[in-house]
Short mmCIF file of C-alpha atoms (C1' of nucleotides) in Angstrom, two decimals:
data_model
loop_
_atom_site.label_atom_id
_atom_site.label_comp_id
_atom_site.label_asym_id
_atom_site.label_seq_id
_atom_site.Cartn_x
_atom_site.Cartn_y
_atom_site.Cartn_z
CA MET A 1 -12.29 7.92 -16.83
CA THR A 2 -9.16 5.94 -16.05
CA VAL A 3 -9.39 4.32 -19.45
CA GLU A 4 -6.71 6.29 -21.25
CA VAL A 5 -4.01 3.78 -21.88
CA GLY A 6 -1.52 5.78 -23.86
CA LEU A 7 2.12 5.04 -23.25
CA ARG A 8 2.36 8.25 -21.31
CA GLU A 9 -0.27 7.38 -18.73
CA ARG A 10 1.08 3.88 -18.36
CA LYS A 11 4.55 5.19 -17.71
CA LYS A 12 3.30 7.63 -15.15
CA ALA A 13 1.38 4.94 -13.35
CA ALA A 14 4.41 2.69 -13.47
CA THR A 15 6.68 5.36 -12.03
CA ARG A 16 4.25 6.10 -9.28
CA ALA A 17 3.89 2.43 -8.46
CA ALA A 18 7.66 1.92 -8.52
CA LEU A 19 8.17 4.84 -6.16
CA SER A 20 5.52 3.77 -3.69
CA ALA A 21 6.66 0.15 -3.79
CA ALA A 22 10.27 1.17 -3.21
CA ALA A 23 9.28 3.53 -0.41
CA ASN A 24 7.21 0.90 1.29
CA ARG A 25 9.78 -1.84 0.91
CA LEU A 26 12.63 0.29 2.19
CA ALA A 27 10.55 1.51 5.12
CA VAL A 28 9.76 -2.05 6.15
CA GLU A 29 13.30 -3.27 5.67
CA LEU A 30 15.31 -0.43 7.14
CA GLY A 31 12.84 1.38 9.33
CA VAL A 32 11.23 4.61 8.31
CA GLU A 33 13.86 6.90 9.79
CA HIS A 34 16.61 5.36 7.72
CA VAL A 35 14.91 5.88 4.40
CA THR A 36 15.70 9.04 2.47
CA VAL A 37 13.95 10.42 -0.55
CA GLU A 38 17.24 10.02 -2.37
CA ALA A 39 17.28 6.29 -1.67
CA ILE A 40 13.67 5.85 -2.73
CA ALA A 41 14.27 7.72 -5.95
CA ALA A 42 17.38 5.69 -6.67
CA ALA A 43 15.52 2.43 -6.09
CA ALA A 44 12.85 3.53 -8.56
CA ASP A 45 15.41 4.84 -11.01
CA VAL A 46 14.33 8.43 -11.11
CA SER A 47 15.79 11.64 -9.77
CA PRO A 48 14.95 12.86 -6.28
CA ARG A 49 13.27 15.82 -7.87
CA THR A 50 10.89 13.54 -9.72
CA PHE A 51 9.92 11.89 -6.48
CA HIS A 52 8.42 15.16 -5.35
CA ASN A 53 6.43 15.45 -8.54
CA TYR A 54 4.52 12.38 -7.45
CA PHE A 55 4.40 12.60 -3.68
CA SER A 56 4.49 15.64 -1.49
CA SER A 57 6.22 13.82 1.32
CA ARG A 58 8.14 10.68 2.05
CA GLU A 59 5.34 9.46 4.31
CA GLU A 60 2.77 9.89 1.58
CA ALA A 61 4.73 7.55 -0.67
CA ILE A 62 5.10 5.00 2.09
CA VAL A 63 1.37 4.74 2.66
CA ALA A 64 0.36 5.10 -0.98
CA SER A 65 -0.55 1.41 -1.02
CA ILE A 66 -3.38 2.22 1.36
CA VAL A 67 -4.76 4.71 -1.12
CA ASP A 68 -4.58 2.08 -3.86
CA TRP A 69 -6.37 -0.39 -1.61
CA ALA A 70 -9.02 2.24 -0.92
CA ASP A 71 -9.51 2.80 -4.63
CA ARG A 72 -10.08 -0.88 -5.23
CA LEU A 73 -12.49 -1.07 -2.33
CA THR A 74 -14.46 1.88 -3.60
CA ASP A 75 -14.81 0.18 -6.96
CA GLU A 76 -15.98 -3.01 -5.30
CA LEU A 77 -18.48 -1.10 -3.25
CA GLU A 78 -19.92 0.53 -6.33
CA LYS A 79 -20.33 -2.88 -7.91
CA ARG A 80 -22.50 -4.27 -5.14
CA PRO A 81 -26.19 -4.67 -6.00
CA ALA A 82 -28.05 -1.44 -5.36
CA ASP A 83 -30.74 -3.08 -3.27
CA GLU A 84 -28.36 -4.81 -0.86
CA PRO A 85 -28.53 -3.30 2.63
CA MET A 86 -25.68 -0.85 3.10
CA TRP A 87 -24.17 -2.65 6.06
CA ASP A 88 -24.12 -5.93 4.19
CA SER A 89 -22.33 -4.33 1.25
CA LEU A 90 -19.71 -2.73 3.46
CA GLN A 91 -19.08 -5.88 5.42
CA ARG A 92 -18.78 -7.96 2.27
CA VAL A 93 -16.40 -5.58 0.56
CA PHE A 94 -14.09 -5.31 3.54
CA LEU A 95 -14.11 -9.00 4.34
CA ASP A 96 -13.40 -9.91 0.74
CA SER A 97 -10.42 -7.59 0.68
CA VAL A 98 -8.60 -9.42 3.45
CA ASP A 99 -5.81 -11.62 2.18
CA GLU A 100 -6.02 -14.70 4.36
CA SER A 101 -2.93 -16.48 3.14
CA PRO A 102 -0.13 -16.90 5.69
CA ASP A 103 2.05 -14.82 3.45
CA GLY A 104 -0.51 -12.06 3.25
CA HIS A 105 -0.85 -12.13 7.00
CA ALA A 106 2.85 -11.83 7.57
CA ARG A 107 3.06 -8.91 5.17
CA LEU A 108 0.12 -7.17 6.77
CA ILE A 109 1.64 -7.49 10.20
CA ARG A 110 4.97 -6.11 9.05
CA GLN A 111 3.09 -3.21 7.45
CA LEU A 112 1.14 -2.39 10.56
CA GLU A 113 4.24 -2.59 12.70
CA MET A 114 6.22 -0.33 10.43
CA ILE A 115 3.43 2.22 10.43
CA LYS A 116 2.94 2.09 14.17
CA ALA A 117 6.60 2.80 14.79
CA ASN A 118 6.61 6.30 13.37
CA PRO A 119 4.27 9.13 14.29
CA ALA A 120 4.59 10.88 10.95
CA VAL A 121 3.63 7.71 9.14
CA ILE A 122 0.70 7.16 11.48
CA ALA A 123 -0.51 10.62 10.59
CA SER A 124 -0.21 9.90 6.89
CA GLN A 125 -2.03 6.63 7.32
CA LEU A 126 -4.87 8.38 9.04
CA SER A 127 -5.01 10.91 6.22
CA ALA A 128 -5.21 8.16 3.67
CA LEU A 129 -7.97 6.46 5.60
CA GLU A 130 -9.81 9.76 5.89
CA THR A 131 -9.65 10.12 2.13
CA MET A 132 -11.06 6.64 1.76
CA ARG A 133 -13.80 7.45 4.23
CA ARG A 134 -14.81 10.46 2.21
CA ARG A 135 -14.95 8.49 -1.02
CA PHE A 136 -17.01 5.85 0.66
CA ALA A 137 -19.39 8.46 1.96
CA GLU A 138 -19.95 9.76 -1.56
CA THR A 139 -20.69 6.30 -2.88
CA ILE A 140 -22.99 5.53 0.01
CA ALA A 141 -24.81 8.81 -0.41
CA ALA A 142 -25.42 8.09 -4.07
CA ARG A 143 -26.85 4.72 -3.22
CA THR A 144 -28.99 5.63 -0.25
CA GLY A 145 -30.42 8.81 -1.65
CA THR A 146 -28.69 10.95 0.95
CA ASP A 147 -26.54 14.00 0.41
CA ALA A 148 -22.96 13.91 1.61
CA SER A 149 -22.87 17.67 2.02
CA ILE A 150 -25.90 17.72 4.28
CA ASP A 151 -26.70 14.35 5.82
CA LEU A 152 -24.80 12.75 8.64
CA TYR A 153 -25.68 9.20 7.68
CA PRO A 154 -23.23 8.46 4.84
CA HIS A 155 -20.29 9.87 6.76
CA LEU A 156 -21.19 8.10 9.96
CA ILE A 157 -21.61 4.68 8.44
CA ALA A 158 -18.49 5.01 6.28
CA GLY A 159 -16.52 6.04 9.33
CA ALA A 160 -18.00 3.35 11.53
CA ALA A 161 -17.23 0.63 9.01
CA GLY A 162 -13.72 1.85 8.33
CA HIS A 163 -12.98 2.25 11.99
CA ALA A 164 -14.34 -1.20 12.76
CA VAL A 165 -11.89 -2.72 10.30
CA LYS A 166 -8.97 -0.64 11.50
CA THR A 167 -9.69 -1.52 15.12
CA ALA A 168 -9.96 -5.20 14.33
CA MET A 169 -6.66 -5.13 12.45
CA ASP A 170 -4.82 -3.19 15.13
CA LEU A 171 -6.03 -5.48 17.86
CA TRP A 172 -5.33 -8.56 15.79
CA ALA A 173 -1.81 -7.33 15.06
CA LEU A 174 -1.14 -7.02 18.77
CA GLY A 175 -1.11 -10.79 18.74
CA GLN A 176 -3.09 -11.31 21.92
CA HIS A 177 -5.66 -13.22 19.94
CA ASP A 178 -5.53 -16.54 18.24
CA ARG A 179 -8.72 -15.73 16.40
CA PRO A 180 -8.58 -15.24 12.64
CA LEU A 181 -8.67 -11.66 11.44
CA ARG A 182 -11.91 -12.30 9.56
CA ASP A 183 -13.67 -13.26 12.75
CA LEU A 184 -12.52 -10.13 14.50
CA ILE A 185 -13.67 -7.93 11.66
CA ALA A 186 -17.02 -9.69 11.53
CA GLU A 187 -17.45 -9.26 15.27
CA ALA A 188 -16.58 -5.58 15.05
CA PHE A 189 -19.23 -5.12 12.37
CA THR A 190 -21.79 -6.97 14.46
CA LEU A 191 -21.11 -4.77 17.47
CA VAL A 192 -21.34 -1.54 15.53
CA ARG A 193 -24.47 -2.60 13.71
CA ALA A 194 -26.07 -3.33 17.05
CA GLY A 195 -25.27 0.19 18.24
CA LEU A 196 -22.49 -0.88 20.58
CA PRO A 197 -24.63 -1.95 23.54
CA GLN A 198 -22.97 -1.94 26.91
CA PRO A 199 -21.15 -5.27 27.28
CA ASP A 200 -22.37 -7.74 29.83
CA PRO A 201 -20.09 -7.40 32.89
CA SER A 202 -20.67 -11.05 33.78
CA ARG A 203 -19.00 -12.29 30.62
CA SER A 204 -15.60 -13.97 30.72
CA MET B 1 -0.27 13.32 39.24
CA THR B 2 -0.29 16.71 37.61
CA VAL B 3 -0.14 18.28 41.02
CA GLU B 4 3.49 19.41 41.05
CA VAL B 5 3.29 23.14 40.99
CA GLY B 6 6.91 24.11 41.34
CA LEU B 7 8.05 27.19 39.49
CA ARG B 8 9.72 24.93 36.96
CA GLU B 9 6.57 23.07 35.95
CA ARG B 10 4.56 26.25 35.82
CA LYS B 11 7.09 27.89 33.54
CA LYS B 12 7.19 24.89 31.28
CA ALA B 13 3.43 24.79 31.00
CA ALA B 14 3.38 28.50 30.31
CA THR B 15 5.98 28.21 27.56
CA ARG B 16 4.14 25.33 25.96
CA ALA B 17 0.87 27.22 26.12
CA ALA B 18 2.46 30.36 24.70
CA LEU B 19 3.97 28.42 21.82
CA SER B 20 0.79 26.59 20.91
CA ALA B 21 -1.30 29.73 21.23
CA ALA B 22 1.10 31.66 19.04
CA ALA B 23 1.24 28.86 16.49
CA ASN B 24 -2.50 28.59 16.35
CA ARG B 25 -3.10 32.32 16.17
CA LEU B 26 -0.54 32.85 13.44
CA ALA B 27 -1.87 29.93 11.45
CA VAL B 28 -5.39 31.33 11.57
CA GLU B 29 -4.27 34.86 10.78
CA LEU B 30 -1.69 34.28 8.08
CA GLY B 31 -2.50 30.84 6.81
CA VAL B 32 -0.47 27.81 7.75
CA GLU B 33 2.02 28.05 4.88
CA HIS B 34 3.13 31.50 5.90
CA VAL B 35 3.98 30.59 9.46
CA THR B 36 7.54 29.63 10.21
CA VAL B 37 8.91 28.09 13.37
CA GLU B 38 11.03 31.18 13.72
CA ALA B 39 7.96 33.41 13.80
CA ILE B 40 6.19 31.20 16.32
CA ALA B 41 9.22 31.15 18.58
CA ALA B 42 9.59 34.91 18.32
CA ALA B 43 5.94 35.42 19.22
CA ALA B 44 6.39 33.26 22.29
CA ASP B 45 9.69 34.89 23.18
CA VAL B 46 11.88 31.84 23.01
CA SER B 47 14.51 30.64 20.58
CA PRO B 48 13.59 28.50 17.59
CA ARG B 49 15.61 25.72 19.14
CA THR B 50 13.41 25.77 22.20
CA PHE B 51 10.34 25.40 20.05
CA HIS B 52 11.60 21.99 19.00
CA ASN B 53 12.08 20.96 22.59
CA TYR B 54 8.32 21.23 23.00
CA PHE B 55 6.91 20.19 19.65
CA SER B 56 8.37 17.91 17.06
CA SER B 57 6.74 19.74 14.22
CA ARG B 58 5.06 23.00 13.38
CA GLU B 59 1.78 21.19 12.77
CA GLU B 60 1.87 19.56 16.17
CA ALA B 61 2.04 22.97 17.82
CA ILE B 62 -0.82 24.27 15.71
CA VAL B 63 -3.17 21.50 16.79
CA ALA B 64 -1.95 21.29 20.38
CA SER B 65 -5.18 22.90 21.51
CA ILE B 66 -7.00 19.76 20.39
CA VAL B 67 -4.81 17.69 22.66
CA ASP B 68 -5.59 20.02 25.55
CA TRP B 69 -9.30 19.75 24.78
CA ALA B 70 -8.95 15.97 24.71
CA ASP B 71 -7.26 16.02 28.11
CA ARG B 72 -10.08 17.99 29.61
CA LEU B 73 -12.67 15.71 28.05
CA THR B 74 -10.92 12.64 29.40
CA ASP B 75 -11.01 14.12 32.88
CA GLU B 76 -14.70 14.89 32.51
CA LEU B 77 -15.39 11.39 31.32
CA GLU B 78 -13.65 9.93 34.32
CA LYS B 79 -15.79 12.06 36.58
CA ARG B 80 -19.08 10.73 35.27
CA PRO B 81 -20.95 8.39 37.64
CA ALA B 82 -19.72 4.84 37.18
CA ASP B 83 -23.21 3.43 36.73
CA GLU B 84 -24.26 5.81 33.97
CA PRO B 85 -24.63 4.04 30.63
CA MET B 86 -21.50 4.56 28.56
CA TRP B 87 -23.28 6.20 25.66
CA ASP B 88 -24.96 8.68 27.99
CA SER B 89 -21.64 9.61 29.54
CA LEU B 90 -19.99 10.14 26.18
CA GLN B 91 -22.84 12.19 24.82
CA ARG B 92 -22.96 14.37 27.93
CA VAL B 93 -19.23 15.00 27.98
CA PHE B 94 -19.06 15.95 24.34
CA LEU B 95 -22.18 18.09 24.37
CA ASP B 96 -21.03 19.93 27.48
CA SER B 97 -17.72 20.74 25.84
CA VAL B 98 -19.28 22.68 23.01
CA ASP B 99 -18.99 26.41 23.43
CA GLU B 100 -22.31 27.74 22.20
CA SER B 101 -21.55 31.43 22.37
CA PRO B 102 -21.47 33.28 19.04
CA ASP B 103 -17.86 34.10 19.72
CA GLY B 104 -17.03 30.49 20.38
CA HIS B 105 -18.78 29.50 17.19
CA ALA B 106 -16.88 31.98 15.11
CA ARG B 107 -13.59 30.80 16.58
CA LEU B 108 -14.44 27.17 16.01
CA ILE B 109 -15.31 27.80 12.40
CA ARG B 110 -12.07 29.67 11.79
CA GLN B 111 -10.21 26.80 13.39
CA LEU B 112 -11.86 24.17 11.26
CA GLU B 113 -11.29 26.17 8.13
CA MET B 114 -7.63 26.72 8.87
CA ILE B 115 -7.15 23.02 9.52
CA LYS B 116 -9.04 21.97 6.42
CA ALA B 117 -6.86 24.14 4.23
CA ASN B 118 -3.64 22.25 4.80
CA PRO B 119 -3.08 18.51 4.38
CA ALA B 120 -0.24 18.37 6.86
CA VAL B 121 -2.40 19.99 9.52
CA ILE B 122 -5.27 17.65 8.74
CA ALA B 123 -2.91 14.76 9.33
CA SER B 124 -1.80 16.22 12.64
CA GLN B 125 -5.39 16.80 13.66
CA LEU B 126 -6.23 13.20 12.94
CA SER B 127 -3.25 12.10 14.99
CA ALA B 128 -4.38 14.19 17.89
CA LEU B 129 -7.88 12.77 17.65
CA GLU B 130 -6.46 9.27 17.46
CA THR B 131 -4.57 9.91 20.68
CA MET B 132 -7.76 11.12 22.29
CA ARG B 133 -9.58 8.05 21.04
CA ARG B 134 -7.00 5.80 22.63
CA ARG B 135 -7.25 7.59 25.96
CA PHE B 136 -11.00 7.35 25.86
CA ALA B 137 -10.78 3.65 25.13
CA GLU B 138 -8.66 3.13 28.24
CA THR B 139 -11.10 5.02 30.41
CA ILE B 140 -14.05 3.18 28.94
CA ALA B 141 -12.36 -0.16 29.37
CA ALA B 142 -11.72 0.57 33.03
CA ARG B 143 -15.34 1.45 33.54
CA THR B 144 -16.99 -1.34 31.59
CA GLY B 145 -14.75 -4.14 32.77
CA THR B 146 -13.31 -4.70 29.33
CA ASP B 147 -9.67 -4.89 28.30
CA ALA B 148 -8.38 -2.36 25.79
CA SER B 149 -5.67 -4.73 24.61
CA ILE B 150 -8.13 -7.52 23.83
CA ASP B 151 -11.70 -6.32 23.48
CA LEU B 152 -13.08 -4.45 20.51
CA TYR B 153 -15.81 -2.70 22.45
CA PRO B 154 -13.95 0.18 24.12
CA HIS B 155 -12.15 1.13 20.93
CA LEU B 156 -15.25 0.92 18.82
CA ILE B 157 -17.42 3.06 21.05
CA ALA B 158 -14.68 5.63 21.61
CA GLY B 159 -14.13 5.85 17.89
CA ALA B 160 -17.81 5.97 17.07
CA ALA B 161 -18.43 8.78 19.55
CA GLY B 162 -15.41 10.78 18.47
CA HIS B 163 -16.25 10.35 14.84
CA ALA B 164 -19.85 11.34 15.42
CA VAL B 165 -18.72 14.63 16.91
CA LYS B 166 -16.14 15.28 14.22
CA THR B 167 -18.65 14.55 11.48
CA ALA B 168 -21.24 16.81 13.03
CA MET B 169 -18.71 19.63 13.34
CA ASP B 170 -17.39 19.26 9.80
CA LEU B 171 -20.86 19.23 8.32
CA TRP B 172 -21.97 22.10 10.50
CA ALA B 173 -18.93 24.13 9.46
CA LEU B 174 -19.87 23.70 5.83
CA GLY B 175 -22.68 26.09 6.60
CA GLN B 176 -25.39 24.27 4.68
CA HIS B 177 -27.35 23.95 7.89
CA ASP B 178 -29.09 26.45 10.01
CA ARG B 179 -29.38 23.92 12.80
CA PRO B 180 -27.40 24.50 15.98
CA LEU B 181 -24.26 22.43 16.37
CA ARG B 182 -25.64 20.78 19.48
CA ASP B 183 -28.58 19.39 17.56
CA LEU B 184 -26.36 17.94 14.90
CA ILE B 185 -24.13 16.28 17.47
CA ALA B 186 -27.13 14.89 19.29
CA GLU B 187 -28.55 13.53 16.07
CA ALA B 188 -25.24 11.92 15.17
CA PHE B 189 -25.19 10.19 18.54
CA THR B 190 -28.73 8.99 18.09
CA LEU B 191 -27.96 7.52 14.69
CA VAL B 192 -24.86 5.73 15.85
CA ARG B 193 -26.52 4.40 18.98
CA ALA B 194 -29.27 2.98 16.80
CA GLY B 195 -26.70 1.12 14.70
CA LEU B 196 -27.01 3.41 11.69
CA PRO B 197 -30.12 1.89 10.14
CA GLN B 198 -30.64 2.47 6.43
CA PRO B 199 -32.35 5.85 6.05
CA ASP B 200 -35.87 5.97 4.78
CA PRO B 201 -35.66 6.87 1.08
CA SER B 202 -39.07 8.53 1.24
CA ARG B 203 -37.90 11.25 3.54
CA SER B 204 -37.51 14.74 2.13
"C1'" DC C 1 25.40 28.75 49.96
"C1'" DG C 2 26.66 25.16 46.54
"C1'" DA C 3 26.09 21.18 43.93
"C1'" DA C 4 22.79 18.52 41.12
"C1'" DA C 5 19.03 18.57 38.00
"C1'" DA C 6 16.51 20.62 34.41
"C1'" DG C 7 15.77 23.98 30.80
"C1'" DT C 8 17.47 27.21 27.09
"C1'" DT C 9 20.25 28.52 23.42
"C1'" DG C 10 23.41 28.71 19.28
"C1'" DC C 11 25.63 26.16 15.95
"C1'" DA C 12 26.46 22.79 12.51
"C1'" DG C 13 24.72 19.39 9.52
"C1'" DA C 14 21.54 16.33 7.19
"C1'" DG C 15 17.42 16.34 4.90
"C1'" DT C 16 12.87 17.95 2.99
"C1'" DC C 17 10.33 20.41 -0.26
"C1'" DC C 18 9.35 23.64 -3.84
"C1'" DG C 19 9.86 27.02 -7.90
"C1'" DC C 20 12.05 27.66 -12.01
"C1'" DA C 21 13.93 26.86 -16.47
"C1'" DA C 22 16.33 23.75 -19.51
"C1'" DA C 23 16.35 19.20 -21.59
"C1'" DA C 24 14.11 14.90 -22.94
"C1'" DC C 25 10.26 12.45 -24.38
"C1'" DT C 26 5.50 11.25 -26.39
"C1'" DG C 27 1.76 11.67 -29.50
"C1'" DC C 28 0.10 13.85 -33.47
"C1'" DT C 29 -0.26 15.87 -37.99
"C1'" DG C 30 1.02 17.16 -42.30
"C1'" DC D 1 9.17 10.75 -41.17
"C1'" DA D 2 10.01 15.49 -39.86
"C1'" DG D 3 8.56 18.60 -36.83
"C1'" DC D 4 5.65 20.70 -33.48
"C1'" DA D 5 2.95 20.97 -29.23
"C1'" DG D 6 2.19 19.27 -24.90
"C1'" DT D 7 4.03 16.72 -21.00
"C1'" DT D 8 7.42 14.87 -17.99
"C1'" DT D 9 12.02 14.66 -16.09
"C1'" DT D 10 15.85 16.70 -14.19
"C1'" DG D 11 19.35 19.81 -11.91
"C1'" DC D 12 19.94 23.79 -9.31
"C1'" DG D 13 19.20 27.16 -5.82
"C1'" DG D 14 17.10 28.47 -1.78
"C1'" DA D 15 14.17 28.48 2.25
"C1'" DC D 16 12.94 25.88 5.90
"C1'" DT D 17 12.57 21.84 9.22
"C1'" DC D 18 14.48 19.09 12.64
"C1'" DT D 19 18.12 16.99 15.54
"C1'" DG D 20 22.49 16.21 18.23
"C1'" DC D 21 25.75 18.39 20.84
"C1'" DA D 22 27.94 21.33 24.07
"C1'" DA D 23 27.92 25.50 26.61
"C1'" DC D 24 25.23 28.40 29.52
"C1'" DT D 25 21.50 29.72 32.73
"C1'" DT D 26 17.99 28.79 36.07
"C1'" DT D 27 15.60 26.11 39.59
"C1'" DT D 28 15.61 22.90 43.30
"C1'" DC D 29 17.06 21.06 47.45
"C1'" DG D 30 20.24 19.45 51.00
#
DNA sequence: CGAAAAGTTGCAGAGTCCGCAAAACTGCTG
DNA sequence: CAGCAGTTTTGCGGACTCTGCAACTTTTCG
């Protein structure tokens, strides 16, 4: 699958990418409320009607990059050695996906801020993350010999890992920290893997 | 707060409740796609324009009962003894909130099915749960001496607990189990509290 | 009672989203 | 390479969502 490279499929993928890129860029630049489907379609050189053949809502197009990211992550996860402990695989895959360049950081922060500013986009983001979570659960189930339609484990660990990363990013984007994002993510993983023991009140 | 009981506040609360109840009922009965704002407003005896004074979207009204549930849970959580371990408090509050009557079960299943059937409602549900998560994190931070704008802990445990319950419910609603919902929730909590250790491949 | 404050309603307007059918395009096959 | 079958794009029409605004009604309180 995903190996058909006819002109047709390539064009479709290109159109989809152009639409989501345009949607995302315009949302960051102008603010979500000031972006219309018409403007997105124009920026991607297709008709407004075509936009709706690819995305069922403006918000979906804006957060489509999350879905792409999730697809890449799922692939990476599947490539990890089968005997690696699940938590190690998850941590590795997420940590490796973080772009640590200053430019990447700036972009990520602008993204998170744009998303946070609009409830409808937040909702779409959560949907995208939920989709990722489900895909992860399937992969994890296959690897751990569990069944995603019966066992809690694959869903719980996929959710815990995803939520750890999201929490670390959200907190990091608040800018109250000077710690690198990687450190925060690693700490979040450590806490969750330890079962989130009650923090020591004497600390700090 | 929440102690003003003037006629005005009571009427507002009643209108809001009537709208969300009507929205929810119609969505379950007819399916989300066949419910219009006009119909919801008519069922609650107000104008369509008034509907939008209370809810910013149809989906928000449909899942408003989740927000109410979250409010009650937050209150319950705040009432738990301050020296009870956090995990115990969370588990207690969630388990106590589950209506175990056959009628309650049937309603819950219909709810979950209605939500699952429509992407826009799923997104709204996730938003509502995210709001609950944030409120929980604040309460937990206050109790554990952590800071919700800096520390990972309160967000992680609130998310882990909420996700454990959601996962248990979703899996339970699939109907592959004959185990009671309470058991599933309790097991989910146990797994998460133990840090989600790799399951034993030799089991079953 | 009588004003101030708050809530409700209708209307107009911008915009979303979808179904449908015609037109344009791609990939084959003869 | 002509032509056909399958796919995608597009315009149009229509139903519906959502918001600002201004008038109107109701509640509150001095």
